PDB file of C-alpha atoms in Angstrom:
ATOM      1  CA  MET A  73      91.747  94.303  98.550  1.00 44.00           C
ATOM      2  CA  LYS A  74      94.631  96.696  98.039  1.00 45.00           C
ATOM      3  CA  LEU A  75      96.864  97.529 100.962  1.00 44.00           C
ATOM      4  CA  THR A  76      97.213 101.151 101.930  1.00 45.00           C
ATOM      5  CA  LYS A  77     100.639 102.732 101.761  1.00 45.00           C
ATOM      6  CA  ARG A  78     100.696 102.859 105.550  1.00 45.00           C
ATOM      7  CA  TRP A  79     100.209  99.106 105.969  1.00 41.00           C
ATOM      8  CA  LEU A  80     102.681  98.377 103.184  1.00 42.00           C
ATOM      9  CA  LEU A  81     105.312 100.448 104.991  1.00 45.00           C
ATOM     10  CA  ILE A  82     104.604  98.571 108.245  1.00 39.00           C
ATOM     11  CA  PHE A  83     105.159  95.237 106.508  1.00 39.00           C
ATOM     12  CA  ILE A  84     108.417  96.453 104.935  1.00 41.00           C
ATOM     13  CA  LEU A  85     109.742  97.744 108.235  1.00 41.00           C
ATOM     14  CA  ALA A  86     108.774  94.561 110.046  1.00 40.00           C
ATOM     15  CA  GLY A  87     110.684  92.503 107.513  1.00 39.00           C
ATOM     16  CA  VAL A  88     113.728  94.767 107.687  1.00 37.00           C
ATOM     17  CA  ALA A  89     113.833  94.686 111.454  1.00 34.00           C
ATOM     18  CA  THR A  90     113.201  91.008 112.181  1.00 31.00           C
ATOM     19  CA  VAL A  91     114.593  88.758 109.451  1.00 33.00           C
ATOM     20  CA  PRO A  92     118.128  87.487 110.215  1.00 39.00           C
ATOM     21  CA  CYS A  93     121.142  88.454 108.149  1.00 45.00           C
ATOM     22  CA  LEU A  94     121.466  85.939 105.316  1.00 43.00           C
ATOM     23  CA  ALA A  95     125.180  85.617 105.984  1.00 43.00           C
ATOM     24  CA  SER A  96     124.591  84.517 109.615  1.00 48.00           C
ATOM     25  CA  ALA A  97     127.843  86.227 110.524  1.00 61.00           C
ATOM     26  CA  PRO A  98     128.693  88.742 113.257  1.00 75.00           C
ATOM     27  CA  TRP A  99     128.945  92.410 112.404  1.00 78.00           C
ATOM     28  CA  VAL A 100     132.437  93.757 111.830  1.00 84.00           C
ATOM     29  CA  THR A 101     133.759  97.275 111.357  1.00 85.00           C
ATOM     30  CA  LEU A 102     136.498  97.668 108.756  1.00 90.00           C
ATOM     31  CA  GLN A 103     138.706 100.735 108.702  1.00 86.00           C
ATOM     32  CA  GLY A 104     141.788 101.750 106.758  1.00 86.00           C
ATOM     33  CA  GLY A 105     140.099 100.960 103.462  1.00 87.00           C
ATOM     34  CA  HIS A 106     140.770 102.514 100.075  1.00 93.00           C
ATOM     35  CA  TYR A 107     138.231 103.164  97.322  1.00 95.00           C
ATOM     36  CA  LEU A 108     139.311 101.309  94.180  1.00 94.00           C
ATOM     37  CA  ILE A 109     138.649 102.942  90.833  1.00 92.00           C
ATOM     38  CA  LYS A 110     136.786 100.294  88.836  1.00 92.00           C
ATOM     39  CA  ARG A 111     134.526 100.645  85.785  1.00 89.00           C
ATOM     40  CA  PRO A 112     131.502  98.856  87.346  1.00 91.00           C
ATOM     41  CA  ASN A 113     131.444 101.172  90.397  1.00 94.00           C
ATOM     42  CA  ASP A 114     128.385 103.344  90.834  1.00 96.00           C
ATOM     43  CA  GLY A 115     126.860 105.412  93.607  1.00 96.00           C
ATOM     44  CA  ASP A 116     125.698 102.556  95.800  1.00 96.00           C
ATOM     45  CA  SER A 117     128.076  99.714  94.838  1.00 96.00           C
ATOM     46  CA  PHE A 118     131.864  99.902  94.708  1.00 96.00           C
ATOM     47  CA  HIS A 119     135.160  98.093  95.133  1.00 96.00           C
ATOM     48  CA  VAL A 120     137.188  98.652  98.300  1.00 95.00           C
ATOM     49  CA  SER A 121     140.622  97.420  99.349  1.00 93.00           C
ATOM     50  CA  VAL A 122     141.255  96.655 103.027  1.00 90.00           C
ATOM     51  CA  GLU A 123     144.615  95.307 104.183  1.00 85.00           C
ATOM     52  CA  GLY A 124     145.374  94.071 100.657  1.00 86.00           C
ATOM     53  CA  HIS A 125     142.007  92.282 100.268  1.00 91.00           C
ATOM     54  CA  GLU A 126     139.522  93.486  97.666  1.00 94.00           C
ATOM     55  CA  TYR A 127     135.776  93.567  98.365  1.00 95.00           C
ATOM     56  CA  ILE A 128     132.632  94.790  96.631  1.00 96.00           C
ATOM     57  CA  PHE A 129     130.140  96.466  98.949  1.00 96.00           C
ATOM     58  CA  ARG A 130     126.534  97.441  98.233  1.00 95.00           C
ATOM     59  CA  LEU A 131     124.846 100.042 100.436  1.00 95.00           C
ATOM     60  CA  TYR A 132     121.857  98.988 102.502  1.00 93.00           C
ATOM     61  CA  PHE A 133     118.428 100.566 101.911  1.00 93.00           C
ATOM     62  CA  VAL A 134     119.317 102.856  98.979  1.00 95.00           C
ATOM     63  CA  ASP A 135     119.447 102.578  95.202  1.00 95.00           C
ATOM     64  CA  ALA A 136     121.458 104.983  93.040  1.00 96.00           C
ATOM     65  CA  PRO A 137     120.617 105.178  89.322  1.00 96.00           C
ATOM     66  CA  GLU A 138     122.557 103.150  86.785  1.00 95.00           C
ATOM     67  CA  THR A 139     125.379 104.777  84.847  1.00 93.00           C
ATOM     68  CA  SER A 140     124.650 103.056  81.523  1.00 91.00           C
ATOM     69  CA  ALA A 141     121.543 101.986  79.619  1.00 89.00           C
ATOM     70  CA  GLU A 142     122.708  98.378  79.358  1.00 88.00           C
ATOM     71  CA  PHE A 143     119.773  97.182  81.465  1.00 85.00           C
ATOM     72  CA  ARG A 144     117.057  99.235  79.819  1.00 91.00           C
ATOM     73  CA  ASP A 145     114.114  98.026  81.913  1.00 92.00           C
ATOM     74  CA  ARG A 146     115.870  98.915  85.168  1.00 91.00           C
ATOM     75  CA  VAL A 147     116.942 102.336  83.906  1.00 94.00           C
ATOM     76  CA  GLU A 148     113.427 103.125  82.689  1.00 95.00           C
ATOM     77  CA  GLU A 149     111.999 102.099  86.069  1.00 94.00           C
ATOM     78  CA  GLN A 150     114.453 104.412  87.849  1.00 95.00           C
ATOM     79  CA  ALA A 151     113.617 107.248  85.442  1.00 94.00           C
ATOM     80  CA  GLY A 152     109.918 106.741  86.160  1.00 95.00           C
ATOM     81  CA  TYR A 153     110.538 106.889  89.913  1.00 95.00           C
ATOM     82  CA  PHE A 154     112.268 110.261  89.673  1.00 96.00           C
ATOM     83  CA  GLY A 155     109.933 111.477  86.947  1.00 95.00           C
ATOM     84  CA  VAL A 156     112.742 112.222  84.490  1.00 96.00           C
ATOM     85  CA  THR A 157     114.001 110.972  81.134  1.00 96.00           C
ATOM     86  CA  VAL A 158     116.349 108.034  80.700  1.00 96.00           C
ATOM     87  CA  ASP A 159     119.191 110.373  79.738  1.00 95.00           C
ATOM     88  CA  GLN A 160     118.581 112.466  82.846  1.00 95.00           C
ATOM     89  CA  VAL A 161     118.535 109.481  85.187  1.00 96.00           C
ATOM     90  CA  LEU A 162     121.815 108.252  83.688  1.00 96.00           C
ATOM     91  CA  GLN A 163     123.260 111.698  84.369  1.00 95.00           C
ATOM     92  CA  VAL A 164     122.107 111.412  87.996  1.00 96.00           C
ATOM     93  CA  GLY A 165     123.797 108.002  88.136  1.00 96.00           C
ATOM     94  CA  GLU A 166     127.104 109.510  87.020  1.00 95.00           C
ATOM     95  CA  LEU A 167     126.793 112.288  89.606  1.00 95.00           C
ATOM     96  CA  ALA A 168     126.080 109.694  92.314  1.00 96.00           C
ATOM     97  CA  LYS A 169     129.165 107.748  91.269  1.00 96.00           C
ATOM     98  CA  GLN A 170     131.304 110.899  91.447  1.00 95.00           C
ATOM     99  CA  PHE A 171     129.768 111.847  94.810  1.00 95.00           C
ATOM    100  CA  THR A 172     130.597 108.451  96.336  1.00 96.00           C
ATOM    101  CA  ARG A 173     134.138 108.491  94.965  1.00 95.00           C
ATOM    102  CA  GLU A 174     134.640 111.990  96.383  1.00 93.00           C
ATOM    103  CA  LYS A 175     133.342 110.968  99.822  1.00 93.00           C
ATOM    104  CA  LEU A 176     135.464 107.811  99.933  1.00 94.00           C
ATOM    105  CA  THR A 177     138.693 109.552  98.971  1.00 91.00           C
ATOM    106  CA  ASP A 178     138.863 110.519 102.634  1.00 86.00           C
ATOM    107  CA  SER A 179     138.865 107.990 105.489  1.00 85.00           C
ATOM    108  CA  PHE A 180     135.742 105.885 105.956  1.00 91.00           C
ATOM    109  CA  LEU A 181     134.382 102.901 107.890  1.00 90.00           C
ATOM    110  CA  VAL A 182     132.566  99.879 106.480  1.00 92.00           C
ATOM    111  CA  ARG A 183     130.142  97.921 108.656  1.00 89.00           C
ATOM    112  CA  THR A 184     128.924  94.588 107.367  1.00 88.00           C
ATOM    113  CA  CYS A 185     127.622  91.210 108.478  1.00 86.00           C
ATOM    114  CA  TRP A 186     128.624  89.736 105.091  1.00 89.00           C
ATOM    115  CA  GLU A 187     125.057  89.487 103.779  1.00 89.00           C
ATOM    116  CA  ASP A 188     125.190  88.494 100.120  1.00 90.00           C
ATOM    117  CA  ALA A 189     124.112  91.343  97.844  1.00 90.00           C
ATOM    118  CA  GLY A 190     124.112  89.417  94.582  1.00 87.00           C
ATOM    119  CA  GLY A 191     125.256  91.297  91.509  1.00 81.00           C
ATOM    120  CA  ARG A 192     126.760  90.416  88.139  1.00 80.00           C
ATOM    121  CA  SER A 193     130.428  90.323  89.129  1.00 78.00           C
ATOM    122  CA  ARG A 194     132.347  87.073  89.569  1.00 84.00           C
ATOM    123  CA  MET A 195     133.393  88.472  92.956  1.00 90.00           C
ATOM    124  CA  GLN A 196     130.861  88.126  95.749  1.00 93.00           C
ATOM    125  CA  ARG A 197     129.233  91.391  96.754  1.00 94.00           C
ATOM    126  CA  PHE A 198     128.166  92.195 100.318  1.00 94.00           C
ATOM    127  CA  TYR A 199     125.661  94.618 101.817  1.00 93.00           C
ATOM    128  CA  ALA A 200     127.163  97.242 104.121  1.00 92.00           C
ATOM    129  CA  PHE A 201     126.696 100.574 105.837  1.00 92.00           C
ATOM    130  CA  VAL A 202     129.471 103.049 105.048  1.00 93.00           C
ATOM    131  CA  GLN A 203     130.355 105.889 107.386  1.00 90.00           C
ATOM    132  CA  THR A 204     132.295 108.853 105.973  1.00 89.00           C
ATOM    133  CA  ARG A 205     133.838 111.649 108.036  1.00 85.00           C
ATOM    134  CA  THR A 206     130.639 113.651 107.612  1.00 86.00           C
ATOM    135  CA  GLY A 207     127.957 111.013 108.036  1.00 87.00           C
ATOM    136  CA  ASP A 208     126.280 107.941 106.582  1.00 91.00           C
ATOM    137  CA  LEU A 209     126.936 107.622 102.830  1.00 95.00           C
ATOM    138  CA  GLY A 210     123.492 106.223 101.998  1.00 94.00           C
ATOM    139  CA  GLU A 211     121.776 109.084 103.819  1.00 94.00           C
ATOM    140  CA  GLN A 212     123.962 111.631 102.040  1.00 95.00           C
ATOM    141  CA  LEU A 213     123.105 110.188  98.627  1.00 97.00           C
ATOM    142  CA  VAL A 214     119.372 110.203  99.326  1.00 96.00           C
ATOM    143  CA  GLU A 215     119.320 113.720 100.801  1.00 96.00           C
ATOM    144  CA  ASN A 216     121.108 115.064  97.730  1.00 96.00           C
ATOM    145  CA  GLY A 217     118.679 113.386  95.340  1.00 96.00           C
ATOM    146  CA  LEU A 218     121.371 111.026  94.046  1.00 97.00           C
ATOM    147  CA  ALA A 219     119.660 107.836  95.240  1.00 97.00           C
ATOM    148  CA  ARG A 220     116.214 106.676  96.278  1.00 95.00           C
ATOM    149  CA  THR A 221     115.084 104.743  99.318  1.00 92.00           C
ATOM    150  CA  HIS A 222     115.008 101.073  98.430  1.00 87.00           C
ATOM    151  CA  PRO A 223     114.456  98.198 100.910  1.00 75.00           C
ATOM    152  CA  ALA A 224     115.291  95.542  98.298  1.00 68.00           C
ATOM    153  CA  THR A 225     115.872  92.150  99.938  1.00 58.00           C
ATOM    154  CA  ALA A 226     118.512  93.303 102.426  1.00 67.00           C
ATOM    155  CA  LYS A 227     117.789  92.214 105.992  1.00 70.00           C
ATOM    156  CA  PRO A 228     120.524  93.480 108.322  1.00 75.00           C
ATOM    157  CA  GLU A 229     120.771  91.533 111.559  1.00 70.00           C
ATOM    158  CA  GLY A 230     121.893  93.030 114.852  1.00 63.00           C
ATOM    159  CA  LEU A 231     120.318  96.461 114.497  1.00 65.00           C
ATOM    160  CA  THR A 232     118.175  97.696 117.359  1.00 60.00           C
ATOM    161  CA  SER A 233     116.201 100.061 115.133  1.00 57.00           C
ATOM    162  CA  ALA A 234     116.622  99.352 111.439  1.00 72.00           C
ATOM    163  CA  ALA A 235     113.056 100.581 111.017  1.00 73.00           C
ATOM    164  CA  ALA A 236     114.068 103.964 112.433  1.00 76.00           C
ATOM    165  CA  GLU A 237     116.882 104.223 109.863  1.00 81.00           C
ATOM    166  CA  TRP A 238     114.424 103.399 107.078  1.00 82.00           C
ATOM    167  CA  LYS A 239     112.046 106.107 108.289  1.00 85.00           C
ATOM    168  CA  ASN A 240     114.936 108.571 108.414  1.00 87.00           C
ATOM    169  CA  LEU A 241     115.824 107.790 104.805  1.00 91.00           C
ATOM    170  CA  ILE A 242     112.223 108.383 103.741  1.00 92.00           C
ATOM    171  CA  LYS A 243     112.310 111.743 105.540  1.00 93.00           C
ATOM    172  CA  LEU A 244     115.536 112.683 103.745  1.00 94.00           C
ATOM    173  CA  GLU A 245     114.033 111.664 100.401  1.00 96.00           C
ATOM    174  CA  HIS A 246     111.022 113.899 101.027  1.00 96.00           C
ATOM    175  CA  LYS A 247     113.422 116.732 101.870  1.00 95.00           C
ATOM    176  CA  ALA A 248     115.277 116.193  98.572  1.00 95.00           C
ATOM    177  CA  LYS A 249     111.966 116.277  96.689  1.00 95.00           C
ATOM    178  CA  ARG A 250     110.922 119.532  98.351  1.00 95.00           C
ATOM    179  CA  GLU A 251     114.253 121.175  97.602  1.00 95.00           C
ATOM    180  CA  LYS A 252     114.287 119.716  94.063  1.00 95.00           C
ATOM    181  CA  VAL A 253     117.891 118.569  94.182  1.00 95.00           C
ATOM    182  CA  GLY A 254     119.634 115.851  92.173  1.00 95.00           C
ATOM    183  CA  GLY A 255     117.205 113.633  90.287  1.00 95.00           C
ATOM    184  CA  TRP A 256     114.246 115.483  91.768  1.00 96.00           C
ATOM    185  CA  GLY A 257     115.425 118.733  90.191  1.00 94.00           C
ATOM    186  CA  ALA A 258     116.506 117.393  86.799  1.00 92.00           C
ATOM    187  CA  ASN A 259     113.482 118.841  85.008  1.00 91.00           C
ATOM    188  CA  GLU A 260     114.234 122.287  86.441  1.00 90.00           C
ATOM    189  CA  GLU A 261     117.964 122.257  85.698  1.00 89.00           C
ATOM    190  CA  ARG A 262     118.767 121.760  89.395  1.00 90.00           C
ATOM    191  CA  ILE A 263     120.360 118.356  88.961  1.00 91.00           C
ATOM    192  CA  THR A 264     123.715 119.424  90.432  1.00 91.00           C
ATOM    193  CA  THR A 265     122.195 121.386  93.324  1.00 90.00           C
ATOM    194  CA  ARG A 266     123.077 119.956  96.755  1.00 90.00           C
ATOM    195  CA  ALA A 267     120.829 119.703  99.819  1.00 91.00           C
ATOM    196  CA  GLN A 268     120.247 122.816 101.930  1.00 89.00           C
ATOM    197  CA  GLN A 269     121.376 122.529 105.570  1.00 87.00           C
ATOM    198  CA  PRO A 270     122.092 118.800 105.190  1.00 87.00           C
ATOM    199  CA  GLU A 271     120.821 116.728 108.096  1.00 86.00           C
ATOM    200  CA  SER A 272     122.914 113.755 106.982  1.00 83.00           C
ATOM    201  CA  GLU A 273     126.223 115.588 107.452  1.00 77.00           C
ATOM    202  CA  LYS A 274     126.421 116.369 111.138  1.00 67.00           C
ATOM    203  CA  GLU A 275     129.655 114.483 111.821  1.00 56.00           C
ATOM    204  CA  ILE A 276     127.751 112.193 114.199  1.00 59.00           C
ATOM    205  CA  ASP A 277     128.053 108.454 113.846  1.00 60.00           C
ATOM    206  CA  PRO A 278     124.446 107.170 113.534  1.00 58.00           C
ATOM    207  CA  PHE A 279     125.460 103.583 114.242  1.00 58.00           C
ATOM    208  CA  ASP A 280     125.830 104.328 117.952  1.00 55.00           C
ATOM    209  CA  LYS A 281     122.052 104.467 118.080  1.00 52.00           C
ATOM    210  CA  PHE A 282     121.105 101.151 116.522  1.00 50.00           C
ATOM    211  CA  PHE A 283     124.056  98.745 116.422  1.00 51.00           C
ATOM    212  CA  HIS A 284     124.529  96.034 119.042  1.00 42.00           C
ATOM    213  CA  PRO A 285     128.177  96.530 120.097  1.00 43.00           C
ATOM    214  CA  ALA A 286     128.195  93.051 121.637  1.00 42.00           C
ATOM    215  CA  ASN A 287     127.636  91.520 118.198  1.00 46.00           C
ATOM    216  CA  GLU A 288     130.614  93.267 116.660  1.00 44.00           C
ATOM    217  CA  THR A 289     133.824  91.266 116.641  1.00 44.00           C
ATOM    218  CA  PRO A 290     137.299  91.989 115.270  1.00 40.00           C
ATOM    219  CA  VAL A 291     138.413  90.332 112.078  1.00 41.00           C
ATOM    220  CA  LYS A 292     142.184  90.530 112.312  1.00 37.00           C
ATOM    221  CA  ALA A 293     142.709  88.499 109.173  1.00 33.00           C
ATOM    222  CA  VAL A 294     141.260  91.153 106.890  1.00 36.00           C
ATOM    223  CA  ALA A 295     141.236  94.482 108.666  1.00 37.00           C
ATOM    224  CA  SER A 296     141.494  96.342 111.924  1.00 37.00           C
ATOM    225  CA  ALA A 297     138.285  96.308 113.951  1.00 34.00           C
ATOM    226  CA  VAL A 298     137.207  99.292 115.991  1.00 33.00           C
ATOM    227  CA  LYS A 299     134.450  99.892 118.518  1.00 32.00           C
ATOM    228  CA  VAL A 300     131.189 101.155 117.128  1.00 32.00           C
ATOM    229  CA  GLY A 301     131.225 104.911 116.813  1.00 33.00           C
ATOM    230  CA  THR A 302     134.992 105.435 116.770  1.00 33.00           C
ATOM    231  CA  THR A 303     135.171 107.400 113.547  1.00 33.00           C
ATOM    232  CA  PRO A 304     138.675 108.853 113.033  1.00 34.00           C
ATOM    233  CA  LEU A 305     138.782 112.419 114.295  1.00 32.00           C
ATOM    234  CA  PRO A 306     139.510 115.266 111.899  1.00 33.00           C
ATOM    235  CA  SER A 307     142.464 116.222 114.076  1.00 34.00           C
ATOM    236  CA  GLU A 308     144.371 113.032 113.158  1.00 36.00           C
ATOM    237  CA  GLU A 309     147.617 113.355 111.262  1.00 40.00           C
ATOM    238  CA  THR A 310     146.755 113.007 107.581  1.00 40.00           C
ATOM    239  CA  THR A 311     148.484 112.708 104.243  1.00 39.00           C
ATOM    240  CA  PRO A 312     148.005 115.505 101.672  1.00 37.00           C
ATOM    241  CA  SER A 313     144.994 113.661 100.155  1.00 35.00           C
ATOM    242  CA  GLY A 314     143.232 113.357 103.484  1.00 35.00           C
ATOM    243  CA  PHE A 315     143.993 109.710 104.326  1.00 37.00           C
ATOM    244  CA  PRO A 316     144.726 109.336 108.051  1.00 40.00           C
ATOM    245  CA  ALA A 317     148.278 108.296 108.882  1.00 39.00           C
ATOM    246  CA  SER A 318     147.018 104.943 110.169  1.00 41.00           C
ATOM    247  CA  THR A 319     146.013 103.980 106.627  1.00 54.00           C
ATOM    248  CA  LYS A 320     149.434 104.529 105.073  1.00 74.00           C
ATOM    249  CA  LEU A 321     150.620 101.649 102.923  1.00 81.00           C
ATOM    250  CA  ASP A 322     153.423  99.207 103.622  1.00 86.00           C
ATOM    251  CA  VAL A 323     155.696  99.598 100.616  1.00 90.00           C
ATOM    252  CA  ASN A 324     156.556  95.877 100.684  1.00 90.00           C
ATOM    253  CA  ALA A 325     153.014  94.578 101.213  1.00 85.00           C
ATOM    254  CA  ALA A 326     150.671  96.937  99.322  1.00 81.00           C
ATOM    255  CA  SER A 327     148.662  95.215  96.608  1.00 77.00           C
ATOM    256  CA  LEU A 328     148.769  96.239  92.953  1.00 74.00           C
ATOM    257  CA  ALA A 329     145.293  97.762  93.280  1.00 66.00           C
ATOM    258  CA  GLU A 330     146.289  99.818  96.342  1.00 72.00           C
ATOM    259  CA  LEU A 331     149.426 101.101  94.620  1.00 80.00           C
ATOM    260  CA  GLU A 332     147.485 102.096  91.493  1.00 71.00           C
ATOM    261  CA  ASN A 333     145.124 104.187  93.616  1.00 67.00           C
ATOM    262  CA  VAL A 334     147.910 106.337  95.034  1.00 76.00           C
ATOM    263  CA  PRO A 335     147.904 109.681  93.173  1.00 76.00           C
ATOM    264  CA  GLY A 336     150.965 109.732  90.907  1.00 80.00           C
ATOM    265  CA  ILE A 337     151.264 105.954  90.568  1.00 86.00           C
ATOM    266  CA  GLY A 338     149.783 104.297  87.489  1.00 79.00           C
ATOM    267  CA  PRO A 339     149.665 100.602  86.502  1.00 79.00           C
ATOM    268  CA  SER A 340     153.189 100.478  85.040  1.00 85.00           C
ATOM    269  CA  ILE A 341     154.886 102.180  87.994  1.00 89.00           C
ATOM    270  CA  ALA A 342     152.865 100.028  90.427  1.00 87.00           C
ATOM    271  CA  GLU A 343     154.241  96.922  88.697  1.00 88.00           C
ATOM    272  CA  ARG A 344     157.803  98.328  88.845  1.00 92.00           C
ATOM    273  CA  ILE A 345     157.425  98.924  92.580  1.00 93.00           C
ATOM    274  CA  ILE A 346     156.352  95.322  93.103  1.00 91.00           C
ATOM    275  CA  ASP A 347     159.196  94.031  90.908  1.00 91.00           C
ATOM    276  CA  ALA A 348     161.746  96.122  92.872  1.00 93.00           C
ATOM    277  CA  ARG A 349     160.766  94.691  96.283  1.00 93.00           C
ATOM    278  CA  PRO A 350     161.888  94.272  98.951  1.00 93.00           C
ATOM    279  CA  PHE A 351     162.735  97.827 100.041  1.00 93.00           C
ATOM    280  CA  LYS A 352     164.571  98.707 103.248  1.00 92.00           C
ATOM    281  CA  SER A 353     162.163 101.613 103.608  1.00 92.00           C
ATOM    282  CA  ALA A 354     159.730 103.631 101.527  1.00 92.00           C
ATOM    283  CA  ASP A 355     162.578 106.081 100.892  1.00 94.00           C
ATOM    284  CA  ASP A 356     163.926 103.499  98.427  1.00 94.00           C
ATOM    285  CA  LEU A 357     161.039 104.293  96.088  1.00 95.00           C
ATOM    286  CA  GLN A 358     163.377 106.911  94.657  1.00 94.00           C
ATOM    287  CA  ARG A 359     165.293 104.165  92.892  1.00 92.00           C
ATOM    288  CA  VAL A 360     162.235 102.910  91.001  1.00 94.00           C
ATOM    289  CA  ARG A 361     162.309 103.907  87.336  1.00 92.00           C
ATOM    290  CA  GLY A 362     159.734 106.618  86.716  1.00 91.00           C
ATOM    291  CA  ILE A 363     159.773 107.919  90.286  1.00 93.00           C
ATOM    292  CA  GLY A 364     163.251 109.202  91.070  1.00 90.00           C
ATOM    293  CA  ALA A 365     163.926 111.880  93.671  1.00 87.00           C
ATOM    294  CA  GLY A 366     161.783 114.602  92.150  1.00 87.00           C
ATOM    295  CA  LYS A 367     158.208 115.833  92.408  1.00 87.00           C
ATOM    296  CA  ARG A 368     156.612 112.422  91.849  1.00 89.00           C
ATOM    297  CA  TYR A 369     158.470 110.990  94.825  1.00 92.00           C
ATOM    298  CA  GLU A 370     157.501 113.959  96.992  1.00 88.00           C
ATOM    299  CA  LYS A 371     153.871 113.459  95.964  1.00 87.00           C
ATOM    300  CA  ILE A 372     153.643 109.740  96.722  1.00 89.00           C
ATOM    301  CA  ARG A 373     155.962 109.423  99.732  1.00 89.00           C
ATOM    302  CA  PRO A 374     153.327 110.541 102.329  1.00 86.00           C
ATOM    303  CA  PHE A 375     151.158 107.566 101.384  1.00 84.00           C
ATOM    304  CA  PHE A 376     153.715 105.058 102.715  1.00 88.00           C
ATOM    305  CA  ASN A 377     155.022 104.184 106.161  1.00 80.00           C
TER     306      ASN A 377
END
């Protein structure tokens, strides 16, 4: 006998809320991260650098379309879900990728219990919730029609109401369908239209409501840990690109990837900076070939202590 949609949803929510995190690790909050520009990045999976360590994170509960037709069966399934063509769903995937990169150019928090998210990369990928200045990234993607709700096999431990978050995502997806935005509006040339009066961008940290603060521990070896809900305030001192001052790089310790992601520094100049170390201060960047004391130096100097 076939299950009704209602009972199917109950079973999904029960599994999400009760099965332990596969990583069996405490929740941590990572801040001071930088989005790394990598070819495999897409809307829901991306590389991040924190304190010189590189990670790949995959968002919980959502699935953004692919950006290439390499895995044809998966792309066709996504196209069928949105009711669009393969070319259209790939376009939505590119928009989702751009949206995520735009959101993570500013400061953001990553919350993870190191649950393995699989993937094709040689690096291990972990499930995570990502909090931007304006809200939860997964919720923002779904509400703008740039991702769909997707329970997958992720089972986050330590959440007091994971089921409530899942229900909220379903509500946001229905809103995106009604407003015909993103993938839901592709057939009506509304693919780039954003959500009206977005509920996911209220500058309120949703994790206060369903995280167990007692289960969150600092991980000093990889990043600064903060209490749940302490999203950096907009009033913080920031660099011209929007990074808070607390995330400025140490000129003698920044990784190659972190240096390459500073506007005005490409791969060759990043290597020259590393070769010229140690510096007495970031002011000494002026003596690196290709930087000098001109506009390039003025552009990159705010990114360093």
